[in-house]
Amino acid sequence: ETLDIRLTGRGQGYPACGVRTRADGLVDSGPLLAGEYELTITSSKSKWVWSSPERVQVKSAVLTPITIDLRIVEAPLELVSSIDGKPLASRRFSLLQIDPAATVPAANGRTNAVGRSSLKLVTGRYRLTCEPEPARVGRDPEPRLAPVDIDWTMSGPDPARVVLTPVEAPR
């Protein structure tokens, strides 16, 4: 699987460097100005995004090799309601990377009819948010659900069965 790698300088709204990995997993960035860069990796095939918690330091006139060991795990995830324990069927959800705090979802998904989905993600800590479906004629609007933090481990999400509580309900 090829990956897209972006290096963005502090305060820049656009990447200073954007490259794609070769079949062997290696990449050459070309010259960069000395400075500190944020590193973001995206998989266009699996649709996940990962941001490095550490910044990349580039020094003037120095070749800087960087090795990144990503543990990418595909695993099932189940979403259920805390009110009745029923699956949250056909619900859209997002996972945001916690460290570093992200504003762009690391992954988006939708549960099936029994509240399950399968995702591929880099191991780490994520905040799961589940969007309420829009109100439809003849149906009550769905409650907003509180976000839940999960760990994506080498075995998949922990917990794999995520119980979501309405924001108005006590936790």
PDB file of N, CA, C and O in Angstrom, residues 13-88:
ATOM      1  N   GLY A  13      -0.048  27.068   6.049  1.00  0.00           N
ATOM      2  CA  GLY A  13      -1.345  26.476   5.769  1.00  0.00           C
ATOM      3  C   GLY A  13      -1.287  25.423   4.687  1.00  0.00           C
ATOM      4  O   GLY A  13      -2.284  24.808   4.346  1.00  0.00           O
ATOM      5  N   TYR A  14      -0.118  25.204   4.128  1.00  0.00           N
ATOM      6  CA  TYR A  14       0.050  24.237   3.049  1.00  0.00           C
ATOM      7  C   TYR A  14       1.335  23.447   3.291  1.00  0.00           C
ATOM      8  O   TYR A  14       2.255  23.942   3.925  1.00  0.00           O
ATOM      9  N   PRO A  15       1.398  22.211   2.807  1.00  0.00           N
ATOM     10  CA  PRO A  15       2.612  21.413   3.014  1.00  0.00           C
ATOM     11  C   PRO A  15       3.825  21.987   2.288  1.00  0.00           C
ATOM     12  O   PRO A  15       3.718  22.451   1.164  1.00  0.00           O
ATOM     13  N   ALA A  16       4.967  21.947   2.951  1.00  0.00           N
ATOM     14  CA  ALA A  16       6.234  22.343   2.329  1.00  0.00           C
ATOM     15  C   ALA A  16       6.724  21.229   1.418  1.00  0.00           C
ATOM     16  O   ALA A  16       7.488  21.458   0.488  1.00  0.00           O
ATOM     17  N   CYS A  17       6.261  20.008   1.715  1.00  0.00           N
ATOM     18  CA  CYS A  17       6.695  18.846   0.952  1.00  0.00           C
ATOM     19  C   CYS A  17       5.572  17.817   0.965  1.00  0.00           C
ATOM     20  O   CYS A  17       4.974  17.550   2.003  1.00  0.00           O
ATOM     21  N   GLY A  18       5.276  17.256  -0.181  1.00  0.00           N
ATOM     22  CA  GLY A  18       4.302  16.187  -0.280  1.00  0.00           C
ATOM     23  C   GLY A  18       4.834  15.122  -1.207  1.00  0.00           C
ATOM     24  O   GLY A  18       5.196  15.422  -2.357  1.00  0.00           O
ATOM     25  N   VAL A  19       4.948  13.886  -0.714  1.00  0.00           N
ATOM     26  CA  VAL A  19       5.507  12.792  -1.510  1.00  0.00           C
ATOM     27  C   VAL A  19       4.697  11.526  -1.279  1.00  0.00           C
ATOM     28  O   VAL A  19       3.946  11.425  -0.307  1.00  0.00           O
ATOM     29  N   ARG A  20       4.904  10.563  -2.156  1.00  0.00           N
ATOM     30  CA  ARG A  20       4.226   9.266  -2.044  1.00  0.00           C
ATOM     31  C   ARG A  20       5.289   8.184  -1.919  1.00  0.00           C
ATOM     32  O   ARG A  20       6.314   8.241  -2.596  1.00  0.00           O
ATOM     33  N   THR A  21       5.043   7.209  -1.048  1.00  0.00           N
ATOM     34  CA  THR A  21       6.010   6.123  -0.880  1.00  0.00           C
ATOM     35  C   THR A  21       6.074   5.272  -2.145  1.00  0.00           C
ATOM     36  O   THR A  21       5.094   5.136  -2.877  1.00  0.00           O
ATOM     37  N   ARG A  22       7.263   4.694  -2.359  1.00  0.00           N
ATOM     38  CA  ARG A  22       7.435   3.753  -3.452  1.00  0.00           C
ATOM     39  C   ARG A  22       6.944   2.379  -2.986  1.00  0.00           C
ATOM     40  O   ARG A  22       6.580   2.201  -1.822  1.00  0.00           O
ATOM     41  N   ALA A  23       6.991   1.399  -3.866  1.00  0.00           N
ATOM     42  CA  ALA A  23       6.551   0.039  -3.540  1.00  0.00           C
ATOM     43  C   ALA A  23       7.347  -0.565  -2.390  1.00  0.00           C
ATOM     44  O   ALA A  23       6.836  -1.376  -1.621  1.00  0.00           O
ATOM     45  N   ASP A  24       8.625  -0.142  -2.222  1.00  0.00           N
ATOM     46  CA  ASP A  24       9.456  -0.669  -1.142  1.00  0.00           C
ATOM     47  C   ASP A  24       9.243   0.073   0.187  1.00  0.00           C
ATOM     48  O   ASP A  24       9.920  -0.200   1.172  1.00  0.00           O
ATOM     49  N   GLY A  25       8.312   1.036   0.196  1.00  0.00           N
ATOM     50  CA  GLY A  25       8.022   1.769   1.423  1.00  0.00           C
ATOM     51  C   GLY A  25       8.919   2.960   1.663  1.00  0.00           C
ATOM     52  O   GLY A  25       8.778   3.668   2.652  1.00  0.00           O
ATOM     53  N   LEU A  26       9.874   3.199   0.757  1.00  0.00           N
ATOM     54  CA  LEU A  26      10.813   4.300   0.928  1.00  0.00           C
ATOM     55  C   LEU A  26      10.350   5.522   0.148  1.00  0.00           C
ATOM     56  O   LEU A  26       9.531   5.430  -0.763  1.00  0.00           O
ATOM     57  N   VAL A  27      10.925   6.666   0.511  1.00  0.00           N
ATOM     58  CA  VAL A  27      10.575   7.917  -0.157  1.00  0.00           C
ATOM     59  C   VAL A  27      11.768   8.866  -0.089  1.00  0.00           C
ATOM     60  O   VAL A  27      12.571   8.800   0.838  1.00  0.00           O
ATOM     61  N   ASP A  28      11.887   9.724  -1.070  1.00  0.00           N
ATOM     62  CA  ASP A  28      12.875  10.804  -1.051  1.00  0.00           C
ATOM     63  C   ASP A  28      12.097  12.110  -1.132  1.00  0.00           C
ATOM     64  O   ASP A  28      11.262  12.286  -2.019  1.00  0.00           O
ATOM     65  N   SER A  29      12.382  13.030  -0.221  1.00  0.00           N
ATOM     66  CA  SER A  29      11.594  14.257  -0.167  1.00  0.00           C
ATOM     67  C   SER A  29      12.140  15.365  -1.048  1.00  0.00           C
ATOM     68  O   SER A  29      11.404  16.263  -1.419  1.00  0.00           O
ATOM     69  N   GLY A  30      13.424  15.363  -1.330  1.00  0.00           N
ATOM     70  CA  GLY A  30      14.018  16.507  -2.001  1.00  0.00           C
ATOM     71  C   GLY A  30      14.413  17.536  -0.951  1.00  0.00           C
ATOM     72  O   GLY A  30      14.223  17.330   0.246  1.00  0.00           O
ATOM     73  N   PRO A  31      14.984  18.655  -1.376  1.00  0.00           N
ATOM     74  CA  PRO A  31      15.475  19.642  -0.403  1.00  0.00           C
ATOM     75  C   PRO A  31      14.349  20.369   0.328  1.00  0.00           C
ATOM     76  O   PRO A  31      13.293  20.626  -0.235  1.00  0.00           O
ATOM     77  N   LEU A  32      14.619  20.669   1.602  1.00  0.00           N
ATOM     78  CA  LEU A  32      13.690  21.426   2.444  1.00  0.00           C
ATOM     79  C   LEU A  32      14.460  22.518   3.157  1.00  0.00           C
ATOM     80  O   LEU A  32      15.643  22.361   3.446  1.00  0.00           O
ATOM     81  N   LEU A  33      13.799  23.592   3.481  1.00  0.00           N
ATOM     82  CA  LEU A  33      14.419  24.634   4.293  1.00  0.00           C
ATOM     83  C   LEU A  33      14.622  24.109   5.706  1.00  0.00           C
ATOM     84  O   LEU A  33      13.820  23.303   6.196  1.00  0.00           O
ATOM     85  N   ALA A  34      15.660  24.573   6.376  1.00  0.00           N
ATOM     86  CA  ALA A  34      15.899  24.173   7.764  1.00  0.00           C
ATOM     87  C   ALA A  34      14.716  24.633   8.606  1.00  0.00           C
ATOM     88  O   ALA A  34      14.126  25.686   8.372  1.00  0.00           O
ATOM     89  N   GLY A  35      14.340  23.794   9.570  1.00  0.00           N
ATOM     90  CA  GLY A  35      13.230  24.150  10.451  1.00  0.00           C
ATOM     91  C   GLY A  35      12.535  22.940  11.029  1.00  0.00           C
ATOM     92  O   GLY A  35      13.002  21.802  10.891  1.00  0.00           O
ATOM     93  N   GLU A  36      11.433  23.197  11.661  1.00  0.00           N
ATOM     94  CA  GLU A  36      10.645  22.168  12.336  1.00  0.00           C
ATOM     95  C   GLU A  36       9.371  21.931  11.523  1.00  0.00           C
ATOM     96  O   GLU A  36       8.688  22.892  11.151  1.00  0.00           O
ATOM     97  N   TYR A  37       9.037  20.653  11.291  1.00  0.00           N
ATOM     98  CA  TYR A  37       7.893  20.307  10.445  1.00  0.00           C
ATOM     99  C   TYR A  37       6.961  19.316  11.145  1.00  0.00           C
ATOM    100  O   TYR A  37       7.410  18.443  11.881  1.00  0.00           O
ATOM    101  N   GLU A  38       5.670  19.464  10.881  1.00  0.00           N
ATOM    102  CA  GLU A  38       4.677  18.465  11.291  1.00  0.00           C
ATOM    103  C   GLU A  38       4.643  17.409  10.196  1.00  0.00           C
ATOM    104  O   GLU A  38       4.684  17.736   9.008  1.00  0.00           O
ATOM    105  N   LEU A  39       4.544  16.149  10.601  1.00  0.00           N
ATOM    106  CA  LEU A  39       4.524  15.028   9.661  1.00  0.00           C
ATOM    107  C   LEU A  39       3.149  14.381   9.697  1.00  0.00           C
ATOM    108  O   LEU A  39       2.676  13.999  10.770  1.00  0.00           O
ATOM    109  N   THR A  40       2.524  14.264   8.533  1.00  0.00           N
ATOM    110  CA  THR A  40       1.214  13.626   8.417  1.00  0.00           C
ATOM    111  C   THR A  40       1.287  12.575   7.320  1.00  0.00           C
ATOM    112  O   THR A  40       1.825  12.828   6.244  1.00  0.00           O
ATOM    113  N   ILE A  41       0.732  11.394   7.609  1.00  0.00           N
ATOM    114  CA  ILE A  41       0.711  10.302   6.643  1.00  0.00           C
ATOM    115  C   ILE A  41      -0.739   9.921   6.378  1.00  0.00           C
ATOM    116  O   ILE A  41      -1.536   9.782   7.311  1.00  0.00           O
ATOM    117  N   THR A  42      -1.069   9.743   5.101  1.00  0.00           N
ATOM    118  CA  THR A  42      -2.435   9.406   4.692  1.00  0.00           C
ATOM    119  C   THR A  42      -2.406   8.172   3.805  1.00  0.00           C
ATOM    120  O   THR A  42      -1.544   8.059   2.925  1.00  0.00           O
ATOM    121  N   SER A  43      -3.357   7.284   4.020  1.00  0.00           N
ATOM    122  CA  SER A  43      -3.535   6.138   3.141  1.00  0.00           C
ATOM    123  C   SER A  43      -4.762   6.394   2.278  1.00  0.00           C
ATOM    124  O   SER A  43      -5.879   6.450   2.795  1.00  0.00           O
ATOM    125  N   SER A  44      -4.545   6.559   0.987  1.00  0.00           N
ATOM    126  CA  SER A  44      -5.696   6.805   0.116  1.00  0.00           C
ATOM    127  C   SER A  44      -6.530   5.540  -0.075  1.00  0.00           C
ATOM    128  O   SER A  44      -7.736   5.609  -0.251  1.00  0.00           O
ATOM    129  N   LYS A  45      -5.897   4.380   0.034  1.00  0.00           N
ATOM    130  CA  LYS A  45      -6.616   3.114  -0.154  1.00  0.00           C
ATOM    131  C   LYS A  45      -7.477   2.770   1.063  1.00  0.00           C
ATOM    132  O   LYS A  45      -8.658   2.458   0.935  1.00  0.00           O
ATOM    133  N   SER A  46      -6.899   2.822   2.249  1.00  0.00           N
ATOM    134  CA  SER A  46      -7.625   2.446   3.476  1.00  0.00           C
ATOM    135  C   SER A  46      -8.359   3.614   4.111  1.00  0.00           C
ATOM    136  O   SER A  46      -9.127   3.431   5.035  1.00  0.00           O
ATOM    137  N   LYS A  47      -8.049   4.825   3.663  1.00  0.00           N
ATOM    138  CA  LYS A  47      -8.718   6.038   4.127  1.00  0.00           C
ATOM    139  C   LYS A  47      -8.468   6.372   5.591  1.00  0.00           C
ATOM    140  O   LYS A  47      -9.365   6.764   6.305  1.00  0.00           O
ATOM    141  N   TRP A  48      -7.223   6.220   6.052  1.00  0.00           N
ATOM    142  CA  TRP A  48      -6.867   6.658   7.398  1.00  0.00           C
ATOM    143  C   TRP A  48      -5.824   7.756   7.303  1.00  0.00           C
ATOM    144  O   TRP A  48      -5.134   7.903   6.299  1.00  0.00           O
ATOM    145  N   VAL A  49      -5.743   8.542   8.375  1.00  0.00           N
ATOM    146  CA  VAL A  49      -4.776   9.637   8.475  1.00  0.00           C
ATOM    147  C   VAL A  49      -4.070   9.497   9.809  1.00  0.00           C
ATOM    148  O   VAL A  49      -4.700   9.183  10.823  1.00  0.00           O
ATOM    149  N   TRP A  50      -2.757   9.741   9.838  1.00  0.00           N
ATOM    150  CA  TRP A  50      -1.994   9.695  11.086  1.00  0.00           C
ATOM    151  C   TRP A  50      -1.051  10.884  11.127  1.00  0.00           C
ATOM    152  O   TRP A  50      -0.389  11.192  10.134  1.00  0.00           O
ATOM    153  N   SER A  51      -1.005  11.545  12.282  1.00  0.00           N
ATOM    154  CA  SER A  51      -0.075  12.660  12.490  1.00  0.00           C
ATOM    155  C   SER A  51       0.936  12.244  13.539  1.00  0.00           C
ATOM    156  O   SER A  51       0.574  11.719  14.587  1.00  0.00           O
ATOM    157  N   SER A  52       2.203  12.518  13.265  1.00  0.00           N
ATOM    158  CA  SER A  52       3.260  12.165  14.204  1.00  0.00           C
ATOM    159  C   SER A  52       3.182  13.053  15.441  1.00  0.00           C
ATOM    160  O   SER A  52       3.024  14.270  15.319  1.00  0.00           O
ATOM    161  N   PRO A  53       3.300  12.467  16.644  1.00  0.00           N
ATOM    162  CA  PRO A  53       3.317  13.285  17.852  1.00  0.00           C
ATOM    163  C   PRO A  53       4.589  14.121  17.965  1.00  0.00           C
ATOM    164  O   PRO A  53       4.595  15.153  18.621  1.00  0.00           O
ATOM    165  N   GLU A  54       5.666  13.701  17.307  1.00  0.00           N
ATOM    166  CA  GLU A  54       6.915  14.461  17.322  1.00  0.00           C
ATOM    167  C   GLU A  54       7.065  15.227  16.019  1.00  0.00           C
ATOM    168  O   GLU A  54       6.635  14.776  14.976  1.00  0.00           O
ATOM    169  N   ARG A  55       7.714  16.354  16.113  1.00  0.00           N
ATOM    170  CA  ARG A  55       7.996  17.154  14.917  1.00  0.00           C
ATOM    171  C   ARG A  55       9.314  16.689  14.307  1.00  0.00           C
ATOM    172  O   ARG A  55      10.188  16.186  14.995  1.00  0.00           O
ATOM    173  N   VAL A  56       9.429  16.857  13.002  1.00  0.00           N
ATOM    174  CA  VAL A  56      10.640  16.497  12.274  1.00  0.00           C
ATOM    175  C   VAL A  56      11.546  17.732  12.230  1.00  0.00           C
ATOM    176  O   VAL A  56      11.093  18.821  11.855  1.00  0.00           O
ATOM    177  N   GLN A  57      12.803  17.549  12.632  1.00  0.00           N
ATOM    178  CA  GLN A  57      13.795  18.633  12.609  1.00  0.00           C
ATOM    179  C   GLN A  57      14.657  18.494  11.358  1.00  0.00           C
ATOM    180  O   GLN A  57      15.269  17.454  11.148  1.00  0.00           O
ATOM    181  N   VAL A  58      14.680  19.534  10.541  1.00  0.00           N
ATOM    182  CA  VAL A  58      15.518  19.551   9.348  1.00  0.00           C
ATOM    183  C   VAL A  58      16.604  20.597   9.566  1.00  0.00           C
ATOM    184  O   VAL A  58      16.312  21.744   9.909  1.00  0.00           O
ATOM    185  N   LYS A  59      17.859  20.170   9.389  1.00  0.00           N
ATOM    186  CA  LYS A  59      19.004  21.067   9.570  1.00  0.00           C
ATOM    187  C   LYS A  59      19.558  21.453   8.209  1.00  0.00           C
ATOM    188  O   LYS A  59      19.496  20.671   7.259  1.00  0.00           O
ATOM    189  N   SER A  60      20.137  22.620   8.160  1.00  0.00           N
ATOM    190  CA  SER A  60      20.706  23.133   6.927  1.00  0.00           C
ATOM    191  C   SER A  60      21.890  22.271   6.477  1.00  0.00           C
ATOM    192  O   SER A  60      22.749  21.925   7.279  1.00  0.00           O
ATOM    193  N   ALA A  61      21.891  21.913   5.194  1.00  0.00           N
ATOM    194  CA  ALA A  61      22.981  21.173   4.547  1.00  0.00           C
ATOM    195  C   ALA A  61      23.249  19.804   5.177  1.00  0.00           C
ATOM    196  O   ALA A  61      24.356  19.295   5.108  1.00  0.00           O
ATOM    197  N   VAL A  62      22.227  19.191   5.788  1.00  0.00           N
ATOM    198  CA  VAL A  62      22.384  17.873   6.391  1.00  0.00           C
ATOM    199  C   VAL A  62      21.294  16.946   5.847  1.00  0.00           C
ATOM    200  O   VAL A  62      20.111  17.290   5.873  1.00  0.00           O
ATOM    201  N   LEU A  63      21.702  15.795   5.352  1.00  0.00           N
ATOM    202  CA  LEU A  63      20.741  14.786   4.924  1.00  0.00           C
ATOM    203  C   LEU A  63      20.165  14.147   6.181  1.00  0.00           C
ATOM    204  O   LEU A  63      20.901  13.639   7.023  1.00  0.00           O
ATOM    205  N   THR A  64      18.848  14.198   6.327  1.00  0.00           N
ATOM    206  CA  THR A  64      18.206  13.713   7.548  1.00  0.00           C
ATOM    207  C   THR A  64      17.336  12.501   7.234  1.00  0.00           C
ATOM    208  O   THR A  64      16.213  12.648   6.755  1.00  0.00           O
ATOM    209  N   PRO A  65      17.829  11.292   7.473  1.00  0.00           N
ATOM    210  CA  PRO A  65      16.974  10.114   7.260  1.00  0.00           C
ATOM    211  C   PRO A  65      15.978   9.973   8.427  1.00  0.00           C
ATOM    212  O   PRO A  65      16.323  10.232   9.580  1.00  0.00           O
ATOM    213  N   ILE A  66      14.770   9.589   8.103  1.00  0.00           N
ATOM    214  CA  ILE A  66      13.725   9.399   9.110  1.00  0.00           C
ATOM    215  C   ILE A  66      13.135   8.013   8.898  1.00  0.00           C
ATOM    216  O   ILE A  66      12.788   7.640   7.780  1.00  0.00           O
ATOM    217  N   THR A  67      13.013   7.247   9.980  1.00  0.00           N
ATOM    218  CA  THR A  67      12.377   5.941   9.919  1.00  0.00           C
ATOM    219  C   THR A  67      11.111   5.997  10.762  1.00  0.00           C
ATOM    220  O   THR A  67      11.148   6.410  11.924  1.00  0.00           O
ATOM    221  N   ILE A  68      10.005   5.579  10.174  1.00  0.00           N
ATOM    222  CA  ILE A  68       8.722   5.572  10.880  1.00  0.00           C
ATOM    223  C   ILE A  68       8.182   4.154  10.839  1.00  0.00           C
ATOM    224  O   ILE A  68       8.022   3.572   9.760  1.00  0.00           O
ATOM    225  N   ASP A  69       7.919   3.602  12.010  1.00  0.00           N
ATOM    226  CA  ASP A  69       7.380   2.250  12.119  1.00  0.00           C
ATOM    227  C   ASP A  69       5.918   2.362  12.520  1.00  0.00           C
ATOM    228  O   ASP A  69       5.614   2.594  13.685  1.00  0.00           O
ATOM    229  N   LEU A  70       5.029   2.230  11.549  1.00  0.00           N
ATOM    230  CA  LEU A  70       3.590   2.321  11.821  1.00  0.00           C
ATOM    231  C   LEU A  70       3.014   0.922  11.979  1.00  0.00           C
ATOM    232  O   LEU A  70       3.283   0.040  11.171  1.00  0.00           O
ATOM    233  N   ARG A  71       2.241   0.755  13.004  1.00  0.00           N
ATOM    234  CA  ARG A  71       1.526  -0.512  13.211  1.00  0.00           C
ATOM    235  C   ARG A  71       0.082  -0.271  12.801  1.00  0.00           C
ATOM    236  O   ARG A  71      -0.663   0.405  13.512  1.00  0.00           O
ATOM    237  N   ILE A  72      -0.288  -0.815  11.656  1.00  0.00           N
ATOM    238  CA  ILE A  72      -1.614  -0.599  11.083  1.00  0.00           C
ATOM    239  C   ILE A  72      -2.424  -1.865  11.303  1.00  0.00           C
ATOM    240  O   ILE A  72      -2.009  -2.949  10.912  1.00  0.00           O
ATOM    241  N   VAL A  73      -3.575  -1.695  11.957  1.00  0.00           N
ATOM    242  CA  VAL A  73      -4.390  -2.847  12.339  1.00  0.00           C
ATOM    243  C   VAL A  73      -5.810  -2.675  11.801  1.00  0.00           C
ATOM    244  O   VAL A  73      -6.436  -1.640  12.017  1.00  0.00           O
ATOM    245  N   GLU A  74      -6.283  -3.709  11.107  1.00  0.00           N
ATOM    246  CA  GLU A  74      -7.681  -3.735  10.662  1.00  0.00           C
ATOM    247  C   GLU A  74      -8.462  -4.578  11.657  1.00  0.00           C
ATOM    248  O   GLU A  74      -8.059  -5.702  11.988  1.00  0.00           O
ATOM    249  N   ALA A  75      -9.570  -4.019  12.143  1.00  0.00           N
ATOM    250  CA  ALA A  75     -10.334  -4.727  13.169  1.00  0.00           C
ATOM    251  C   ALA A  75     -11.786  -4.258  13.167  1.00  0.00           C
ATOM    252  O   ALA A  75     -12.092  -3.158  12.711  1.00  0.00           O
ATOM    253  N   PRO A  76     -12.674  -5.091  13.733  1.00  0.00           N
ATOM    254  CA  PRO A  76     -14.086  -4.706  13.837  1.00  0.00           C
ATOM    255  C   PRO A  76     -14.325  -3.788  15.032  1.00  0.00           C
ATOM    256  O   PRO A  76     -13.563  -3.789  16.004  1.00  0.00           O
ATOM    257  N   LEU A  77     -15.391  -3.035  14.937  1.00  0.00           N
ATOM    258  CA  LEU A  77     -15.811  -2.111  15.979  1.00  0.00           C
ATOM    259  C   LEU A  77     -17.327  -2.195  16.054  1.00  0.00           C
ATOM    260  O   LEU A  77     -17.992  -2.301  15.016  1.00  0.00           O
ATOM    261  N   GLU A  78     -17.879  -2.192  17.259  1.00  0.00           N
ATOM    262  CA  GLU A  78     -19.329  -2.279  17.444  1.00  0.00           C
ATOM    263  C   GLU A  78     -19.782  -1.101  18.296  1.00  0.00           C
ATOM    264  O   GLU A  78     -19.179  -0.808  19.329  1.00  0.00           O
ATOM    265  N   LEU A  79     -20.857  -0.429  17.879  1.00  0.00           N
ATOM    266  CA  LEU A  79     -21.410   0.697  18.615  1.00  0.00           C
ATOM    267  C   LEU A  79     -22.806   0.343  19.117  1.00  0.00           C
ATOM    268  O   LEU A  79     -23.647  -0.124  18.344  1.00  0.00           O
ATOM    269  N   VAL A  80     -23.023   0.562  20.435  1.00  0.00           N
ATOM    270  CA  VAL A  80     -24.330   0.282  21.038  1.00  0.00           C
ATOM    271  C   VAL A  80     -24.766   1.462  21.903  1.00  0.00           C
ATOM    272  O   VAL A  80     -23.948   2.257  22.355  1.00  0.00           O
ATOM    273  N   SER A  81     -26.065   1.519  22.146  1.00  0.00           N
ATOM    274  CA  SER A  81     -26.648   2.577  22.964  1.00  0.00           C
ATOM    275  C   SER A  81     -26.617   2.190  24.441  1.00  0.00           C
ATOM    276  O   SER A  81     -26.916   1.050  24.797  1.00  0.00           O
ATOM    277  N   SER A  82     -26.288   3.147  25.306  1.00  0.00           N
ATOM    278  CA  SER A  82     -26.297   2.884  26.742  1.00  0.00           C
ATOM    279  C   SER A  82     -27.718   2.818  27.287  1.00  0.00           C
ATOM    280  O   SER A  82     -27.956   2.259  28.346  1.00  0.00           O
ATOM    281  N   ILE A  83     -28.669   3.365  26.558  1.00  0.00           N
ATOM    282  CA  ILE A  83     -30.057   3.416  27.028  1.00  0.00           C
ATOM    283  C   ILE A  83     -30.678   2.031  27.039  1.00  0.00           C
ATOM    284  O   ILE A  83     -31.240   1.591  28.040  1.00  0.00           O
ATOM    285  N   ASP A  84     -30.565   1.316  25.916  1.00  0.00           N
ATOM    286  CA  ASP A  84     -31.233   0.021  25.810  1.00  0.00           C
ATOM    287  C   ASP A  84     -30.296  -1.114  25.394  1.00  0.00           C
ATOM    288  O   ASP A  84     -30.722  -2.250  25.238  1.00  0.00           O
ATOM    289  N   GLY A  85     -29.001  -0.817  25.181  1.00  0.00           N
ATOM    290  CA  GLY A  85     -28.044  -1.841  24.779  1.00  0.00           C
ATOM    291  C   GLY A  85     -28.177  -2.271  23.332  1.00  0.00           C
ATOM    292  O   GLY A  85     -27.493  -3.186  22.896  1.00  0.00           O
ATOM    293  N   LYS A  86     -29.052  -1.600  22.575  1.00  0.00           N
ATOM    294  CA  LYS A  86     -29.264  -1.971  21.178  1.00  0.00           C
ATOM    295  C   LYS A  86     -28.148  -1.401  20.304  1.00  0.00           C
ATOM    296  O   LYS A  86     -27.577  -0.355  20.601  1.00  0.00           O
ATOM    297  N   PRO A  87     -27.877  -2.092  19.182  1.00  0.00           N
ATOM    298  CA  PRO A  87     -26.849  -1.605  18.264  1.00  0.00           C
ATOM    299  C   PRO A  87     -27.252  -0.266  17.649  1.00  0.00           C
ATOM    300  O   PRO A  87     -28.430  -0.016  17.413  1.00  0.00           O
ATOM    301  N   LEU A  88     -26.269   0.567  17.420  1.00  0.00           N
ATOM    302  CA  LEU A  88     -26.496   1.836  16.716  1.00  0.00           C
ATOM    303  C   LEU A  88     -26.303   1.558  15.231  1.00  0.00           C
ATOM    304  O   LEU A  88     -25.197   1.623  14.702  1.00  0.00           O
TER     305      LEU A  88
END
